[in-house]
Short mmCIF file of C-alpha atoms in Angstrom, two decimals:
data_model
loop_
_atom_site.label_atom_id
_atom_site.label_comp_id
_atom_site.label_asym_id
_atom_site.label_seq_id
_atom_site.Cartn_x
_atom_site.Cartn_y
_atom_site.Cartn_z
CA MET A 1 15.64 -37.68 41.12
CA GLY A 2 12.75 -39.97 39.79
CA LYS A 3 11.81 -41.56 36.61
CA GLU A 4 9.46 -38.90 35.75
CA VAL A 5 12.25 -36.52 34.51
CA VAL A 6 12.44 -36.44 30.78
CA PRO A 7 16.03 -35.65 29.75
CA GLU A 8 15.08 -33.78 26.43
CA VAL A 9 12.58 -31.48 28.35
CA VAL A 10 15.41 -30.78 31.12
CA VAL A 11 17.90 -29.87 28.41
CA GLU A 12 15.36 -27.70 26.58
CA LEU A 13 14.25 -26.02 29.88
CA VAL A 14 18.00 -25.21 30.92
CA ASN A 15 18.83 -23.83 27.35
CA GLU A 16 15.68 -21.38 27.79
CA LEU A 17 16.51 -20.27 31.41
CA LYS A 18 20.28 -19.97 30.65
CA SER A 19 20.05 -16.33 29.78
CA LYS A 20 18.27 -15.47 33.29
CA TYR A 21 20.03 -17.98 35.58
CA THR A 22 23.10 -19.91 35.72
CA VAL A 23 23.19 -23.58 34.91
CA LYS A 24 24.12 -24.53 38.26
CA VAL A 25 21.24 -22.87 40.18
CA ILE A 26 18.53 -24.33 37.38
CA LEU A 27 19.91 -27.86 38.05
CA GLU A 28 19.85 -27.48 41.80
CA THR A 29 16.29 -26.21 41.83
CA LEU A 30 15.36 -29.13 39.66
CA ASP A 31 17.47 -31.30 41.74
CA ILE A 32 19.23 -32.88 38.92
CA PRO A 33 23.05 -33.70 39.11
CA LYS A 34 25.33 -31.65 36.54
CA SER A 35 26.84 -34.79 35.18
CA ASN A 36 23.24 -35.96 34.01
CA TYR A 37 22.60 -32.76 32.55
CA TYR A 38 25.78 -32.68 30.62
CA ARG A 39 25.33 -36.28 29.37
CA TRP A 40 21.84 -35.57 28.26
CA LYS A 41 23.05 -32.33 26.60
CA ASN A 42 25.73 -34.25 24.61
CA LYS A 43 23.26 -37.07 23.70
CA ASP A 44 21.49 -37.29 20.23
CA PHE A 45 17.72 -37.28 20.82
CA SER A 46 16.88 -37.78 17.19
CA ILE A 47 14.56 -40.75 16.21
CA SER A 48 16.29 -43.74 15.02
CA GLU A 49 15.32 -45.95 11.96
CA ASP A 50 13.87 -48.62 14.17
CA GLU A 51 11.66 -46.04 16.10
CA ARG A 52 10.60 -44.56 12.85
CA GLU A 53 9.46 -47.97 11.51
CA ILE A 54 7.54 -48.78 14.79
CA ILE A 55 5.83 -45.38 14.84
CA GLU A 56 4.96 -45.81 11.05
CA LEU A 57 3.54 -49.31 11.68
CA CYS A 58 1.55 -48.39 14.85
CA LYS A 59 0.02 -45.41 12.93
CA LYS A 60 -0.66 -47.80 9.75
CA HIS A 61 -2.64 -50.34 11.96
CA ARG A 62 -4.49 -47.55 14.06
CA PHE A 63 -2.63 -48.39 17.29
CA THR A 64 -4.63 -51.91 17.54
CA TYR A 65 -1.40 -54.12 17.79
CA GLY A 66 0.79 -54.60 20.76
CA TYR A 67 4.54 -54.77 20.82
CA ARG A 68 4.49 -58.72 20.04
CA LYS A 69 2.60 -58.16 16.87
CA ILE A 70 4.59 -55.17 15.97
CA THR A 71 7.85 -57.22 16.46
CA ALA A 72 6.48 -60.10 14.42
CA LEU A 73 5.66 -57.63 11.55
CA LEU A 74 9.19 -56.02 11.61
CA ASN A 75 10.99 -59.34 11.74
CA ARG A 76 8.94 -60.45 8.75
CA LYS A 77 9.51 -57.30 6.81
CA ASN A 78 13.17 -56.78 7.61
CA ASN A 79 16.15 -58.96 7.19
CA LYS A 80 17.72 -58.17 10.56
CA PRO A 81 15.72 -59.43 13.58
CA ILE A 82 14.78 -56.95 16.24
CA ASN A 83 14.13 -57.94 19.86
CA HIS A 84 10.64 -57.59 21.46
CA LYS A 85 12.01 -55.84 24.46
CA LYS A 86 13.62 -53.19 22.30
CA VAL A 87 10.08 -52.71 20.48
CA GLN A 88 8.24 -52.53 23.73
CA ARG A 89 10.83 -49.91 24.99
CA ILE A 90 10.30 -47.83 21.99
CA MET A 91 6.67 -48.11 22.02
CA GLN A 92 6.67 -47.11 25.87
CA LYS A 93 8.96 -44.15 25.11
CA HIS A 94 6.55 -42.76 22.38
CA ASN A 95 3.44 -43.74 24.30
CA LEU A 96 2.20 -46.04 21.40
CA ASN A 97 -0.24 -48.15 23.44
CA CYS A 98 -2.39 -50.44 21.59
CA LYS A 99 -6.28 -49.88 22.21
CA VAL A 100 -7.51 -52.51 24.79
CA ARG A 101 -11.23 -53.66 23.84
CA MET A 102 -13.57 -53.37 26.87
CA LYS A 103 -15.09 -56.49 27.88
CA LYS A 104 -18.73 -56.60 27.17
CA SER A 105 -20.61 -56.84 30.54
CA LYS A 106 -23.66 -58.72 30.98
CA ARG A 107 -26.82 -56.99 31.01
CA PRO A 108 -29.16 -57.68 33.94
CA GLY A 109 -32.34 -58.99 32.73
CA ASN A 110 -34.65 -62.04 32.42
CA ALA A 111 -33.03 -65.38 33.18
CA TYR A 112 -32.74 -67.61 30.25
CA TYR A 113 -35.23 -70.44 29.99
CA LYS A 114 -33.41 -73.85 30.86
CA THR A 115 -35.20 -76.89 29.29
CA HIS A 116 -35.32 -80.16 31.00
CA ASN A 117 -33.17 -83.20 29.77
CA LEU A 118 -36.01 -85.40 28.43
CA LEU A 119 -33.86 -87.77 26.60
CA ASN A 120 -31.41 -88.22 29.55
CA ARG A 121 -28.71 -89.63 26.92
CA ASN A 122 -31.21 -92.36 25.91
CA PHE A 123 -30.91 -91.92 22.00
CA LYS A 124 -33.09 -95.02 20.90
CA ALA A 125 -36.52 -94.28 19.58
CA GLU A 126 -39.63 -96.60 19.34
CA LYS A 127 -41.05 -95.07 16.21
CA PRO A 128 -39.92 -92.65 13.36
CA LEU A 129 -39.92 -88.97 14.27
CA GLU A 130 -40.38 -89.53 17.74
CA VAL A 131 -36.86 -88.44 18.73
CA LEU A 132 -35.08 -85.79 16.47
CA LEU A 133 -31.47 -84.92 17.09
CA THR A 134 -29.66 -81.69 15.76
CA ASP A 135 -26.14 -80.85 14.92
CA ILE A 136 -23.93 -77.94 13.42
CA THR A 137 -20.76 -78.68 11.43
CA TYR A 138 -18.18 -76.20 10.64
CA LEU A 139 -17.02 -76.31 6.96
CA PRO A 140 -14.10 -74.15 5.95
CA PHE A 141 -14.67 -72.92 2.53
CA GLY A 142 -11.84 -70.74 1.01
CA ASN A 143 -11.44 -67.70 3.38
CA THR A 144 -15.01 -67.94 4.76
CA MET A 145 -16.72 -70.59 7.12
CA LEU A 146 -19.87 -72.35 6.22
CA TYR A 147 -22.26 -74.09 8.56
CA LEU A 148 -24.25 -77.24 8.01
CA SER A 149 -27.26 -77.66 10.31
CA SER A 150 -28.87 -80.97 10.06
CA ILE A 151 -31.72 -82.79 11.79
CA MET A 152 -31.61 -86.48 12.13
CA ASP A 153 -34.17 -89.13 13.25
CA ALA A 154 -32.89 -91.26 16.09
CA TYR A 155 -35.20 -94.36 14.90
CA ASN A 156 -33.07 -94.94 11.78
CA GLY A 157 -30.29 -92.41 11.52
CA GLU A 158 -31.94 -90.80 8.51
CA ILE A 159 -31.16 -87.12 7.80
CA VAL A 160 -34.79 -85.43 7.86
CA ALA A 161 -33.57 -81.99 7.03
CA TYR A 162 -30.36 -79.80 6.56
CA LYS A 163 -29.49 -76.38 5.59
CA ILE A 164 -26.00 -75.00 4.65
CA GLY A 165 -25.42 -71.23 5.25
CA ASN A 166 -22.90 -68.72 6.26
CA LYS A 167 -24.50 -68.12 9.69
CA GLN A 168 -25.28 -70.49 12.61
CA ASN A 169 -29.00 -70.27 12.32
#
């Protein structure tokens, strides 16, 4: 007997075939011990409260969260903690797999143009506007991120131009 046997299905199948065949013959054909069948028959296969909550959370978040995040949500929501292994077991039992994003493959095409290192880390300039340096600074602003792009003259450290925007361009 392997792990591929689902107890609920076996009990249901035996109940359907009981009118034509004996339980013993059905179980011998399926290669399932009688003790297993009777244990499964007496077992309650109804969905528990934890299972119901996990299924509800997975559906609510469109199956994008894995067992770790579902566990964190349940522990934050409920007063009693739930173990991550139990959540993982329930999710596997009900086939509640999270969607895995496909890694974007690199498209073959023209190679990128690589510029030469003209400064060679020599940031001193002889005259103004001879060497210009640029930098992008991230500015958290509320729930969004703003970007400060500035151009500095290496001769005297003066900011020649700057722009603040919500994109890095």
